[in-house]
Coordinates of C-alpha atoms in Angstrom, one line a residue:
X1 CA 31.4 30.0 9.0
X2 CA 31.3 31.3 12.5
X3 CA 28.6 31.5 15.1
X4 CA 27.4 34.9 13.9
X5 CA 26.9 33.8 10.3
X6 CA 25.2 30.6 11.5
X7 CA 22.7 32.6 13.5
X8 CA 22.1 34.9 10.6
X9 CA 21.4 31.9 8.3
X10 CA 19.1 30.3 10.9
X11 CA 17.2 33.6 11.3
X12 CA 16.8 34.0 7.6
X13 CA 15.7 30.4 7.2
X14 CA 13.1 30.7 9.9
X15 CA 11.8 34.0 8.5
X16 CA 11.4 32.6 5.0
X17 CA 10.0 29.3 6.4
X18 CA 7.3 31.2 8.3
X19 CA 6.1 32.8 5.0
X20 CA 6.3 29.4 3.2
X21 CA 4.2 27.9 6.0
X22 CA 1.5 30.4 5.4
X23 CA 1.5 29.6 1.7
X24 CA 1.5 25.9 2.4
X25 CA -1.5 26.3 4.7
X26 CA -3.4 28.1 1.9
X27 CA -2.6 25.4 -0.6
X28 CA -3.7 22.6 1.8
X29 CA -6.9 24.5 2.6
X30 CA -7.8 25.1 -1.0
X31 CA -7.0 21.5 -2.0
X32 CA -8.9 20.0 0.9
X33 CA -12.1 22.0 0.2
X34 CA -12.0 22.2 -3.6
X35 CA -9.6 19.5 -4.8
X36 CA -7.7 22.3 -6.7
X37 CA -3.9 22.1 -6.6
X38 CA -3.8 25.9 -6.5
X39 CA -0.7 26.8 -8.6
X40 CA -1.7 30.6 -8.7
X41 CA -1.2 31.0 -4.9
X42 CA 2.1 32.8 -5.6
X43 CA 0.3 35.4 -7.8
X44 CA -1.6 36.5 -4.7
X45 CA 1.7 37.0 -3.0
X46 CA 3.0 39.2 -5.8
X47 CA -0.3 41.1 -6.1
X48 CA -0.3 41.7 -2.3
X49 CA 3.3 42.9 -2.3
X50 CA 2.9 45.2 -5.4
X51 CA -0.4 46.5 -4.1
X52 CA 1.0 47.4 -0.7
X53 CA 4.1 49.0 -2.2
X54 CA 2.1 51.2 -4.6
X55 CA -0.4 52.2 -1.9
X56 CA 2.5 53.1 0.4
X57 CA 4.0 55.2 -2.4
X58 CA 0.8 57.1 -2.9
X59 CA -0.3 55.4 -6.1
X60 CA -3.5 53.6 -6.9
X61 CA -2.5 49.9 -7.5
X62 CA -3.5 47.9 -10.5
X63 CA -5.5 45.4 -8.4
X64 CA -7.9 48.2 -7.4
X65 CA -8.9 48.4 -11.1
X66 CA -8.6 44.7 -11.7
X67 CA -11.1 43.9 -8.9
X68 CA -14.1 45.6 -10.5
X69 CA -13.3 43.8 -13.8
X70 CA -13.2 40.4 -12.2
X71 CA -16.4 41.2 -10.3
X72 CA -18.2 42.3 -13.4
X73 CA -17.2 39.1 -15.3
X74 CA -18.3 37.0 -12.3
X75 CA -21.6 38.9 -12.3
X76 CA -22.2 38.0 -15.9
X77 CA -21.5 34.4 -15.1
X78 CA -24.0 34.4 -12.2
X79 CA -26.7 36.2 -14.2
X80 CA -26.4 33.7 -17.0
X81 CA -26.4 30.7 -14.6
X82 CA -29.5 32.0 -12.8
X83 CA -31.2 33.5 -15.9
X84 CA -34.4 31.5 -15.4
X85 CA -34.9 32.2 -11.7
X86 CA -33.7 35.7 -11.1
X87 CA -35.3 37.4 -8.1
X88 CA -35.0 40.9 -6.6
X89 CA -33.1 39.5 -3.6
X90 CA -30.7 37.8 -5.9
X91 CA -30.1 41.0 -7.9
X92 CA -29.6 43.1 -4.7
X93 CA -27.1 40.6 -3.3
X94 CA -25.2 40.4 -6.6
X95 CA -25.2 44.2 -6.9
X96 CA -23.7 44.7 -3.4
X97 CA -21.2 42.0 -3.8
X98 CA -20.0 42.6 -7.4
X99 CA -20.6 46.3 -7.9
X100 CA -20.8 48.3 -4.7
X101 CA -18.0 46.6 -2.8
X102 CA -15.4 46.6 -5.7
X103 CA -16.2 50.2 -6.5
X104 CA -16.0 51.2 -2.8
X105 CA -12.6 49.6 -2.5
X106 CA -11.4 51.4 -5.7
X107 CA -12.6 54.7 -4.2
X108 CA -10.9 53.9 -0.9
X109 CA -7.7 53.2 -2.7
X110 CA -7.8 56.5 -4.6
X111 CA -8.5 58.4 -1.4
X112 CA -6.3 56.6 1.1
X113 CA -3.2 55.9 -1.1
X114 CA -0.1 57.1 0.8
X115 CA -2.1 58.2 3.9
X116 CA -0.6 55.7 6.3
X117 CA 1.0 52.3 6.6
X118 CA -2.0 50.8 8.4
X119 CA -4.4 52.1 5.7
X120 CA -2.2 50.6 3.0
X121 CA -2.0 47.3 4.8
X122 CA -5.7 47.0 5.4
X123 CA -6.6 48.1 1.9
X124 CA -4.1 45.6 0.4
X125 CA -5.6 42.6 2.3
X126 CA -9.2 43.8 1.5
X127 CA -8.6 44.2 -2.3
X128 CA -6.6 41.0 -2.9
X129 CA -8.9 38.9 -0.6
X130 CA -11.9 40.1 -2.6
X131 CA -10.2 38.8 -5.8
X132 CA -10.3 35.2 -4.6
X133 CA -14.1 34.5 -4.7
X134 CA -14.5 36.1 -8.1
X135 CA -11.5 34.1 -9.4
X136 CA -13.1 30.9 -8.2
X137 CA -16.4 31.8 -9.8
X138 CA -14.8 32.5 -13.2
X139 CA -12.1 29.9 -13.4
X140 CA -13.0 27.0 -11.1
X141 CA -16.7 26.8 -10.2
X142 CA -17.8 25.7 -13.7
X143 CA -15.3 22.8 -13.4
X144 CA -16.0 22.0 -9.7
X145 CA -17.1 18.4 -10.3
X146 CA -14.4 17.6 -12.8
X147 CA -11.3 15.5 -12.0
X148 CA -8.3 16.7 -10.1
X149 CA -6.3 16.7 -13.4
X150 CA -8.8 19.0 -15.1
X151 CA -8.7 21.3 -12.1
X152 CA -4.9 21.3 -12.2
X153 CA -4.9 22.2 -15.9
X154 CA -7.3 25.1 -15.1
X155 CA -5.0 26.2 -12.2
X156 CA -2.0 26.3 -14.5
X157 CA -4.0 28.3 -17.0
X158 CA -5.2 30.7 -14.3
X159 CA -1.6 31.1 -13.1
X160 CA -0.5 32.1 -16.6
X161 CA -3.4 34.5 -17.0
X162 CA -2.8 36.2 -13.6
X163 CA 0.9 36.6 -14.4
X164 CA 0.0 38.3 -17.7
X165 CA -2.5 40.5 -15.9
X166 CA 0.2 41.4 -13.4
X167 CA 2.4 42.6 -16.2
X168 CA -0.4 44.7 -17.6
X169 CA -1.6 46.3 -14.4
X170 CA 1.7 46.6 -12.5
X171 CA 4.3 46.8 -15.3
X172 CA 7.7 45.2 -15.6
X173 CA 9.4 47.3 -13.0
X174 CA 9.9 45.9 -9.5
X175 CA 8.6 47.4 -6.3
X176 CA 9.8 47.5 -2.8
X177 CA 8.1 48.9 0.3
X178 CA 9.3 50.5 3.4
X179 CA 9.7 48.3 6.5
X180 CA 6.6 48.0 8.7
X181 CA 8.6 49.3 11.7
X182 CA 12.0 50.6 12.4
X183 CA 12.2 48.7 15.7
X184 CA 15.2 46.4 16.2
X185 CA 16.6 44.4 19.1
X186 CA 19.9 42.7 19.6
X187 CA 20.0 39.1 20.8
X188 CA 23.7 38.6 21.6
X189 CA 25.6 39.0 18.3
X190 CA 22.3 38.7 16.3
X191 CA 20.3 41.8 15.4
X192 CA 16.6 41.0 15.0
X193 CA 14.7 43.6 12.9
X194 CA 11.1 44.6 13.5
X195 CA 10.3 43.2 10.1
X196 CA 11.4 39.8 11.1
X197 CA 9.4 40.1 14.3
X198 CA 6.4 41.2 12.3
X199 CA 6.7 38.0 10.1
X200 CA 6.8 35.8 13.2
X201 CA 3.9 37.6 14.9
X202 CA 1.7 37.6 11.7
X203 CA 2.4 33.9 11.2
X204 CA 1.3 33.0 14.7
X205 CA -1.7 35.3 14.6
X206 CA -2.9 33.9 11.2
X207 CA -2.5 30.3 12.5
X208 CA -4.4 31.2 15.6
X209 CA -7.1 32.9 13.5
X210 CA -7.4 30.0 11.2
X211 CA -7.8 27.6 14.1
X212 CA -10.5 29.8 15.6
X213 CA -12.3 30.1 12.2
X214 CA -12.4 26.4 11.7
X215 CA -13.3 25.5 15.3
X216 CA -15.7 28.3 16.2
X217 CA -17.5 29.6 13.2
X218 CA -20.3 28.0 11.0
X219 CA -18.4 28.9 7.8
X220 CA -15.3 27.2 9.1
X221 CA -17.1 24.1 10.1
X222 CA -18.8 24.0 6.7
X223 CA -15.3 24.1 5.1
X224 CA -14.1 21.3 7.4
X225 CA -17.2 19.2 6.4
X226 CA -16.6 19.8 2.7
X227 CA -13.0 18.8 3.1
X228 CA -13.9 15.5 4.8
X229 CA -16.7 14.5 2.5
X230 CA -17.9 16.8 -0.4
X231 CA -20.9 14.7 -1.3
X232 CA -21.9 14.3 2.4
X233 CA -21.6 18.0 2.9
X234 CA -24.0 18.6 0.0
X235 CA -26.5 16.0 1.4
X236 CA -26.7 17.9 4.7
X237 CA -27.3 21.2 3.0
X238 CA -23.9 22.8 2.8
X239 CA -23.4 24.8 -0.4
X240 CA -20.1 23.6 -1.7
X241 CA -20.0 26.5 -4.2
X242 CA -20.0 28.9 -1.3
X243 CA -17.3 27.0 0.5
X244 CA -15.1 27.2 -2.6
X245 CA -15.4 30.9 -2.6
X246 CA -14.6 31.2 1.1
X247 CA -11.5 28.9 0.6
X248 CA -10.2 31.1 -2.2
X249 CA -10.9 34.3 -0.2
X250 CA -8.9 32.9 2.7
X251 CA -6.1 31.8 0.3
X252 CA -6.0 35.2 -1.3
X253 CA -5.9 36.9 2.1
X254 CA -3.1 34.7 3.2
X255 CA -1.2 35.5 0.0
X256 CA -1.8 39.3 0.5
X257 CA -0.5 39.2 4.1
X258 CA 2.6 37.2 2.9
X259 CA 3.1 39.8 0.1
X260 CA 2.9 42.7 2.6
X261 CA 5.5 40.9 4.8
X262 CA 7.8 40.2 1.9
X263 CA 7.6 43.6 0.2
X264 CA 10.0 45.4 2.6
X265 CA 12.5 42.5 2.4
X266 CA 13.1 42.1 -1.3
X267 CA 12.1 43.7 -4.6
X268 CA 9.0 42.1 -6.0
X269 CA 8.2 41.8 -9.7
X270 CA 4.9 40.8 -11.4
X271 CA 6.3 37.2 -11.8
X272 CA 8.2 36.9 -8.5
X273 CA 5.3 35.1 -6.8
X274 CA 5.6 31.9 -8.9
X275 CA 8.9 30.8 -7.4
X276 CA 7.8 31.8 -3.9
X277 CA 4.5 30.0 -4.3
X278 CA 6.4 26.9 -5.5
X279 CA 8.4 26.8 -2.2
X280 CA 5.1 26.8 -0.3
X281 CA 4.0 24.1 -2.6
X282 CA 7.0 22.0 -1.7
X283 CA 6.0 22.3 2.0
X284 CA 2.4 21.4 1.2
X285 CA 3.4 18.3 -0.8
X286 CA 5.7 17.1 2.0
X287 CA 2.6 17.5 4.2
X288 CA 0.6 15.4 1.9
X289 CA -1.7 18.3 1.0
X290 CA -3.6 17.3 4.2
X291 CA -1.6 17.9 7.3
X292 CA -1.2 21.5 8.6
X293 CA 1.4 20.7 11.3
X294 CA 3.6 18.6 8.9
X295 CA 3.3 21.4 6.3
X296 CA 4.5 23.9 8.9
X297 CA 7.5 21.7 9.9
X298 CA 8.3 21.2 6.2
X299 CA 8.1 24.9 5.5
X300 CA 10.6 25.7 8.2
X301 CA 12.9 22.9 6.8
X302 CA 12.6 24.4 3.3
X303 CA 13.4 27.8 4.6
X304 CA 16.5 26.6 6.5
X305 CA 17.7 24.5 3.6
X306 CA 17.3 27.4 1.2
X307 CA 19.2 29.7 3.6
X308 CA 22.2 27.4 4.0
X309 CA 22.2 26.5 0.3
X310 CA 22.4 30.2 -0.5
X311 CA 25.6 30.4 1.6
X312 CA 27.3 27.2 0.5
X313 CA 26.0 26.9 -3.1
X314 CA 24.0 30.1 -4.0
X315 CA 23.8 29.2 -7.7
X316 CA 22.0 25.9 -6.9
X317 CA 19.8 26.9 -4.0
X318 CA 16.6 26.7 -6.0
X319 CA 17.6 23.3 -7.5
X320 CA 18.4 22.0 -4.0
X321 CA 15.0 23.1 -2.6
X322 CA 12.9 21.7 -5.4
X323 CA 14.9 18.5 -5.5
X324 CA 13.4 17.8 -2.0
X325 CA 10.2 16.8 -3.9
X326 CA 11.8 13.8 -5.6
X327 CA 12.5 11.6 -2.6
X328 CA 9.2 12.7 -0.9
X329 CA 7.1 11.7 -4.0
X330 CA 9.0 8.5 -4.4
X331 CA 8.4 7.5 -0.8
X332 CA 4.7 8.4 -1.0
X333 CA 4.3 6.6 -4.3
X334 CA 5.7 3.3 -2.9
X335 CA 4.0 3.7 0.5
X336 CA 0.5 4.7 -0.7
X337 CA -2.0 2.3 -2.1
X338 CA -3.4 3.5 -5.4
X339 CA -7.1 4.2 -5.5
X340 CA -9.2 5.7 -8.3
X341 CA -10.5 9.2 -7.7
X342 CA -14.1 7.9 -7.9
X343 CA -13.4 5.6 -5.0

């Protein structure tokens, strides 16, 4: 190994670590607000990458058709739950949210596919983000008050279902998108592509955006209150069902952005997101599913370890990364005082 190879490995590790940090943030956010260990986060990455690649290639993505299906099922759930107190305002709100918006996004995808990179990027984030609230309504809201174990089982089932739907709506063939920009700059012996710069910039902007959302908006403060004390949030009038939908929308949006950033860097298949999501999960676990700064630091460490492992022992790089969980879990199990969930 020489200095040039070392710099390439560090760059690769930081780039991957930035994406894992975004996924780790999404996992911490969803767990804090809903108590769901959100295993399907990687599917949002795969959906985002495949949606973006298909839009960029001039094709209507499978998610544009999947969204109205999810929305219709969620509409049936809401109509049944509110069957005894349906009002005109309720029907109007449900119609806009679950019929008008999904069909408008489908129409936009049909009209704007292949038009421009910006249009493909915006449509991808809009379509995949819109899947999040409907997914929460269908898979998790009926179980919102159950134990963490029950929610984990539901998350695993949701992951398997989304993976199967990915195969149906996207097919088994991989997709790869064009780079967001052809810009490149040389830092000494190290060329830095515009795609890498886009990853760093998007990560910083998303972190700043999340900070602003939680500190400056009513919805963000509601999410923070729900994360601190779910029962207390209910007592002061915060609708925890709504906060769960917002949390899943944010997680889906973060996954979509991560997918857009990854699509030009590697070929993405319908099941690729699972392994990528697990690496974000490793970072979130090291952060205790609670600390955003520790999750970010852990994500960068995971990215660097993966990069150097691929150079020295490429056949075992996944094993090395996931083995990091063992000492972390052991330390936490011995250092943490056990308390029942009800306490």
